[in-house]
Short mmCIF file of C-alpha atoms in Angstrom, two decimals:
data_model
loop_
_atom_site.label_atom_id
_atom_site.label_comp_id
_atom_site.label_asym_id
_atom_site.label_seq_id
_atom_site.Cartn_x
_atom_site.Cartn_y
_atom_site.Cartn_z
CA MET A 1 106.10 76.14 -35.37
CA PRO A 2 102.95 78.31 -35.62
CA THR A 3 99.43 76.78 -34.45
CA PHE A 4 95.65 77.82 -34.57
CA LEU A 5 92.55 76.70 -32.92
CA THR A 6 89.36 74.83 -34.53
CA THR A 7 86.40 75.05 -33.38
CA ASP A 8 86.36 72.05 -30.80
CA GLY A 9 89.37 73.70 -29.18
CA THR A 10 91.78 70.92 -31.01
CA ARG A 11 95.09 73.33 -31.08
CA LEU A 12 96.45 72.29 -34.99
CA ALA A 13 100.09 72.74 -35.99
CA TYR A 14 101.66 73.52 -39.78
CA HIS A 15 104.93 73.77 -40.93
CA LEU A 16 106.52 76.43 -42.78
CA ARG A 17 109.27 75.51 -45.25
CA GLY A 18 110.82 77.25 -48.31
CA GLU A 19 110.52 81.03 -49.90
CA GLY A 20 108.11 82.50 -52.48
CA ALA A 21 104.16 82.23 -52.92
CA PRO A 22 102.07 80.41 -50.08
CA LEU A 23 101.49 76.71 -51.38
CA ALA A 24 99.12 75.02 -48.75
CA VAL A 25 99.51 71.66 -48.28
CA LEU A 26 96.98 68.37 -47.20
CA PRO A 27 98.84 65.26 -46.37
CA GLY A 28 97.66 61.92 -46.86
CA GLY A 29 98.17 58.81 -44.84
CA PRO A 30 95.14 58.71 -44.29
CA MET A 31 96.07 60.56 -41.04
CA ARG A 32 100.01 60.75 -41.40
CA ALA A 33 102.06 63.64 -40.39
CA SER A 34 103.02 65.74 -43.05
CA ALA A 35 106.57 65.17 -42.15
CA TYR A 36 106.93 62.35 -45.00
CA LEU A 37 106.31 65.20 -47.90
CA GLY A 38 109.85 66.44 -46.95
CA ASP A 39 110.35 69.69 -49.33
CA LEU A 40 107.86 67.84 -52.10
CA GLY A 41 110.53 67.23 -54.69
CA GLY A 42 112.30 70.54 -53.98
CA LEU A 43 109.49 72.80 -54.23
CA THR A 44 110.49 74.39 -51.51
CA ALA A 45 112.88 76.42 -54.04
CA HIS A 46 109.96 78.32 -55.36
CA ARG A 47 107.12 77.93 -52.81
CA ARG A 48 106.49 78.51 -49.37
CA LEU A 49 105.19 75.68 -47.99
CA ALA A 50 102.11 75.47 -45.22
CA LEU A 51 102.18 71.78 -44.38
CA LEU A 52 99.65 70.86 -41.98
CA ASP A 53 99.42 68.25 -39.24
CA LEU A 54 95.96 67.32 -39.15
CA ARG A 55 94.13 66.85 -36.11
CA GLY A 56 95.63 63.89 -33.79
CA THR A 57 98.92 63.40 -36.39
CA GLY A 58 102.41 65.27 -36.00
CA ASP A 59 102.60 68.45 -33.78
CA SER A 60 99.14 68.56 -33.72
CA ALA A 61 96.64 67.45 -30.55
CA VAL A 62 94.69 65.10 -30.17
CA PRO A 63 90.86 66.03 -30.35
CA ALA A 64 88.57 65.26 -27.26
CA ASP A 65 86.10 63.44 -29.87
CA PRO A 66 87.56 60.68 -31.96
CA GLU A 67 84.90 61.28 -34.55
CA THR A 68 86.08 64.20 -35.68
CA TYR A 69 88.61 62.08 -37.45
CA ARG A 70 86.38 61.48 -40.09
CA CYS A 71 87.24 63.14 -43.65
CA ASP A 72 83.83 65.47 -44.08
CA ARG A 73 84.16 66.67 -40.39
CA MET A 74 87.68 67.92 -40.92
CA VAL A 75 86.83 70.69 -43.76
CA GLU A 76 86.39 73.40 -41.13
CA ASP A 77 89.64 72.71 -39.91
CA VAL A 78 90.72 73.75 -43.38
CA GLU A 79 88.74 76.92 -43.52
CA LEU A 80 89.91 77.80 -40.12
CA TRP A 81 93.28 77.14 -41.22
CA ARG A 82 92.85 79.48 -44.48
CA ALA A 83 91.75 81.99 -42.38
CA HIS A 84 94.62 82.02 -39.93
CA MET A 85 96.79 82.15 -42.93
CA GLY A 86 95.26 85.40 -43.66
CA LEU A 87 94.52 84.27 -47.45
CA GLU A 88 91.77 85.41 -49.26
CA HIS A 89 92.59 82.76 -51.54
CA MET A 90 95.16 79.79 -51.38
CA ASP A 91 96.90 77.49 -54.17
CA LEU A 92 96.32 73.99 -52.25
CA LEU A 93 97.99 70.67 -53.10
CA ALA A 94 96.64 67.65 -51.45
CA HIS A 95 98.53 64.15 -51.82
CA SER A 96 96.79 60.57 -51.60
CA ALA A 97 93.97 60.42 -49.03
CA GLY A 98 94.05 64.21 -48.23
CA ALA A 99 92.74 65.17 -51.29
CA ALA A 100 89.81 63.37 -50.51
CA LEU A 101 89.57 66.33 -47.99
CA ALA A 102 90.69 68.81 -50.27
CA MET A 103 88.15 68.08 -52.52
CA LEU A 104 85.33 68.26 -49.85
CA TYR A 105 86.91 71.75 -49.18
CA ALA A 106 86.76 72.68 -52.66
CA ALA A 107 83.03 71.77 -52.67
CA HIS A 108 82.33 73.77 -49.91
CA ARG A 109 84.26 76.85 -50.60
CA PRO A 110 85.04 77.03 -54.15
CA HIS A 111 85.99 80.82 -54.27
CA ARG A 112 88.75 80.16 -51.61
CA ILE A 113 90.99 78.10 -54.15
CA ARG A 114 93.03 79.82 -56.52
CA ARG A 115 94.52 76.36 -57.96
CA LEU A 116 94.35 72.85 -56.77
CA VAL A 117 96.53 70.44 -57.37
CA LEU A 118 95.73 66.47 -56.33
CA ILE A 119 98.90 64.09 -56.57
CA THR A 120 97.96 60.64 -56.72
CA PRO A 121 94.74 61.49 -55.06
CA ASN A 122 92.07 59.05 -53.38
CA PRO A 123 88.72 59.80 -55.15
CA SER A 124 86.51 58.38 -52.34
CA ALA A 125 84.98 61.70 -52.68
CA LEU A 126 83.80 61.63 -55.97
CA GLY A 127 82.17 58.21 -55.70
CA LEU A 128 85.22 56.72 -57.30
CA ARG A 129 87.75 54.11 -55.74
CA ALA A 130 90.49 52.00 -57.04
CA THR A 131 89.62 48.28 -56.97
CA PRO A 132 91.87 45.07 -56.50
CA GLU A 133 92.02 44.75 -60.17
CA ASP A 134 93.49 48.33 -60.45
CA ARG A 135 96.25 47.31 -58.01
CA LEU A 136 96.92 44.07 -59.24
CA ALA A 137 97.04 45.44 -63.38
CA ALA A 138 99.73 48.18 -62.01
CA ALA A 139 101.80 45.50 -60.10
CA GLU A 140 101.84 43.45 -62.69
CA LEU A 141 104.14 46.08 -64.75
CA ARG A 142 106.96 45.95 -62.41
CA GLU A 143 107.11 42.01 -63.27
CA GLY A 144 110.84 42.70 -64.24
CA GLU A 145 111.69 44.06 -60.74
CA PRO A 146 114.21 41.25 -58.93
CA TRP A 147 111.63 41.73 -55.72
CA PHE A 148 108.75 40.74 -57.90
CA ALA A 149 108.27 37.22 -57.49
CA ASP A 150 108.19 37.66 -53.66
CA ALA A 151 105.95 41.05 -53.57
CA PHE A 152 103.50 39.92 -56.29
CA PRO A 153 102.01 36.57 -54.46
CA ALA A 154 101.92 38.54 -51.18
CA PHE A 155 100.01 41.76 -52.45
CA ARG A 156 97.50 39.28 -54.43
CA ALA A 157 96.96 37.80 -51.24
CA TRP A 158 96.33 41.18 -49.51
CA LEU A 159 94.10 42.68 -51.89
CA ALA A 160 92.00 39.21 -51.93
CA GLY A 161 91.75 39.36 -48.03
CA GLU A 162 93.45 36.50 -47.60
CA ALA A 163 96.02 37.57 -45.76
CA GLY A 164 97.55 41.02 -43.53
CA PHE A 165 99.83 43.51 -44.55
CA ASP A 166 103.41 42.40 -45.79
CA ASP A 167 106.32 44.55 -45.48
CA VAL A 168 107.42 42.28 -48.73
CA PHE A 169 105.01 44.15 -51.44
CA LEU A 170 105.65 48.29 -50.03
CA PRO A 171 108.11 48.49 -53.50
CA PHE A 172 104.72 48.52 -55.22
CA PHE A 173 104.08 51.88 -53.74
CA HIS A 174 107.33 53.66 -55.26
CA GLY A 175 108.57 54.01 -58.65
CA ARG A 176 112.04 53.14 -57.61
CA TRP A 177 113.05 50.90 -54.50
CA ASP A 178 116.02 52.68 -53.09
CA ASP A 179 117.10 53.56 -50.09
CA THR A 180 115.37 57.03 -50.37
CA ALA A 181 112.17 55.06 -50.86
CA ARG A 182 112.82 52.12 -47.63
CA ALA A 183 113.48 55.25 -45.16
CA HIS A 184 110.33 56.55 -46.23
CA THR A 185 108.43 53.65 -45.56
CA ASP A 186 110.65 52.99 -42.39
CA ALA A 187 109.18 56.54 -41.34
CA GLU A 188 105.60 55.87 -41.88
CA LEU A 189 104.57 53.40 -38.55
CA THR A 190 105.93 56.52 -36.07
CA GLN A 191 104.15 59.14 -38.26
CA THR A 192 100.89 57.56 -38.91
CA ASN A 193 97.77 57.51 -36.35
CA GLU A 194 96.38 54.50 -36.88
CA GLU A 195 93.27 54.90 -35.21
CA ALA A 196 92.48 58.16 -36.74
CA GLY A 197 92.96 56.62 -39.72
CA GLU A 198 90.67 54.04 -39.67
CA ARG A 199 87.91 56.54 -38.80
CA TYR A 200 89.23 58.74 -41.90
CA PHE A 201 86.86 57.01 -44.45
CA ALA A 202 84.12 55.83 -42.17
CA ASP A 203 80.24 55.70 -43.27
CA GLY A 204 78.95 58.69 -43.85
CA ALA A 205 82.03 61.10 -44.69
CA PHE A 206 81.06 61.05 -48.33
CA THR A 207 78.02 62.18 -50.71
CA PRO A 208 79.51 61.73 -54.01
CA ASP A 209 76.31 63.32 -55.87
CA ALA A 210 76.10 66.25 -53.56
CA THR A 211 80.11 66.72 -54.06
CA ARG A 212 80.48 66.62 -57.92
CA ALA A 213 77.53 69.13 -58.57
CA ALA A 214 79.23 71.36 -55.68
CA LEU A 215 82.66 70.91 -57.78
CA ALA A 216 80.37 71.80 -60.99
CA GLU A 217 81.08 75.58 -59.52
CA LEU A 218 84.49 75.43 -59.19
CA THR A 219 86.24 77.61 -61.59
CA ALA A 220 89.60 77.60 -60.45
CA PRO A 221 92.24 75.60 -62.68
CA VAL A 222 93.06 71.72 -60.98
CA LEU A 223 95.95 69.53 -61.94
CA VAL A 224 94.83 66.11 -61.23
CA TYR A 225 98.46 64.37 -61.08
CA ALA A 226 99.07 60.52 -61.38
CA GLY A 227 101.82 57.97 -61.31
CA GLU A 228 102.40 55.81 -64.68
CA LEU A 229 102.92 52.82 -62.15
CA ASP A 230 100.53 53.45 -59.22
CA GLY A 231 97.68 51.23 -58.62
CA GLY A 232 95.81 53.96 -56.65
CA PRO A 233 94.84 55.40 -58.55
CA ARG A 234 96.08 53.91 -62.00
CA PRO A 235 95.89 56.58 -64.83
CA ASP A 236 92.80 56.21 -65.95
CA LEU A 237 90.93 56.63 -62.99
CA ALA A 238 92.74 60.09 -62.58
CA ARG A 239 91.75 61.03 -65.60
CA ARG A 240 87.81 60.27 -64.61
CA ALA A 241 88.30 62.17 -61.58
CA ALA A 242 89.57 65.51 -63.71
CA GLN A 243 86.27 65.11 -66.15
CA VAL A 244 84.21 66.08 -62.48
CA PHE A 245 85.87 69.42 -62.36
CA PRO A 246 85.14 72.22 -65.05
CA ASN A 247 88.71 73.48 -65.48
CA ALA A 248 91.16 70.22 -64.95
CA GLU A 249 93.71 68.70 -66.95
CA SER A 250 95.28 65.68 -66.16
CA ALA A 251 99.28 64.93 -66.21
CA VAL A 252 101.16 61.38 -65.69
CA GLN A 253 104.62 61.01 -64.56
CA PRO A 254 106.50 58.40 -66.29
CA GLY A 255 108.15 55.94 -63.83
CA ALA A 256 106.55 56.99 -61.02
CA ALA A 257 104.18 55.61 -58.31
CA HIS A 258 102.05 56.36 -55.37
CA TYR A 259 105.06 59.19 -54.55
CA PRO A 260 106.32 60.82 -57.68
CA TRP A 261 108.61 63.49 -55.91
CA LEU A 262 110.31 60.99 -54.57
CA ASP A 263 110.81 58.83 -57.79
CA ASP A 264 111.95 61.83 -60.01
CA PRO A 265 112.32 65.21 -58.00
CA GLU A 266 113.05 67.22 -60.79
CA HIS A 267 110.26 65.81 -63.14
CA PHE A 268 107.71 66.37 -60.49
CA ARG A 269 109.01 69.94 -59.41
CA ALA A 270 108.80 71.22 -63.19
CA ARG A 271 105.24 69.96 -63.79
CA VAL A 272 103.64 71.07 -60.57
CA LEU A 273 105.38 74.72 -60.99
CA ALA A 274 104.18 75.01 -64.35
CA PHE A 275 100.94 74.39 -63.68
CA LEU A 276 101.08 76.54 -60.43
CA ASP A 277 103.01 79.51 -62.47
CA GLY A 278 100.40 79.41 -65.45
CA PRO A 279 98.38 82.82 -66.19
CA ALA A 280 96.73 83.70 -62.62
CA PRO A 281 92.81 82.29 -62.92
CA SER A 282 89.93 84.79 -62.14
CA VAL A 283 88.19 83.57 -58.59
CA PRO A 284 85.04 84.80 -58.47
CA PRO A 285 83.49 86.63 -55.42
CA GLN A 286 81.09 84.24 -53.67
CA ALA A 287 79.40 83.59 -50.31
CA ASP A 288 80.43 80.98 -48.49
CA ARG A 289 77.68 77.86 -48.34
CA PRO A 290 75.30 77.94 -45.61
CA ALA A 291 75.28 75.35 -43.15
CA HIS A 292 73.33 72.75 -44.09
CA HIS A 293 75.28 72.13 -47.57
CA ARG A 294 78.10 72.08 -45.92
CA ALA A 295 77.01 69.03 -43.56
CA GLN A 296 76.04 67.14 -46.47
CA GLY A 297 79.94 66.17 -46.88
#
């Protein structure tokens, strides 16, 4: 298991799986160990995945300063990771909350991105958020499921702030509520640093106007990938996020929710590989952004 040191001395670990050209991967959660990503629907048969455990998660060390769990504070971790792996430019894939970190990184160092894949992304860095109404509208698409009658009232109460999180509505996050999905959710508690997750989206993490302006310089191709049944983001919100990037496309996986590689691995793998294996993009030479710009988040 390879590791590297960040600027504050925190040792971070990442995991290498598969064969082929490298694909750097940022996990979501927020702050869930990268183990939950598995082989990403079989991408390991085509790409060598480098899956980062963010600080305080998985096999990475806990930082001395918990304030560094904030999303924008980890942008430099990603840059040090890239340099450690010896990649001049990298294909970067990020899931859910990890996509917010990927967007900030792409805004700070657009010339380091060869291709960017955002899977069911949290677009908070762009000033966009899934609303309770979005999530309820997506949930209502599942009315024919045998678990819906018990799950929907609890989900609605949670979104309204009238009740706590309840495992009964976990099926809404999966396109198929089968043994694979159950095992995936069972592992979440032990894989997630809850304290870090609470700090990830803390006040000050995002300055959407500055991020949008910086991303206007990203010439690399971007794929924003949504699940048809996902409430965060719904396909329409994913398409709005894609419009921020100069060279982006959006895709919607039928019958999928928040973890599309579990819902239909073959469909997921084929669509993501079609994007990654497209014509080689040109990456213009640029200098890194000055520190005062990077600090804007």
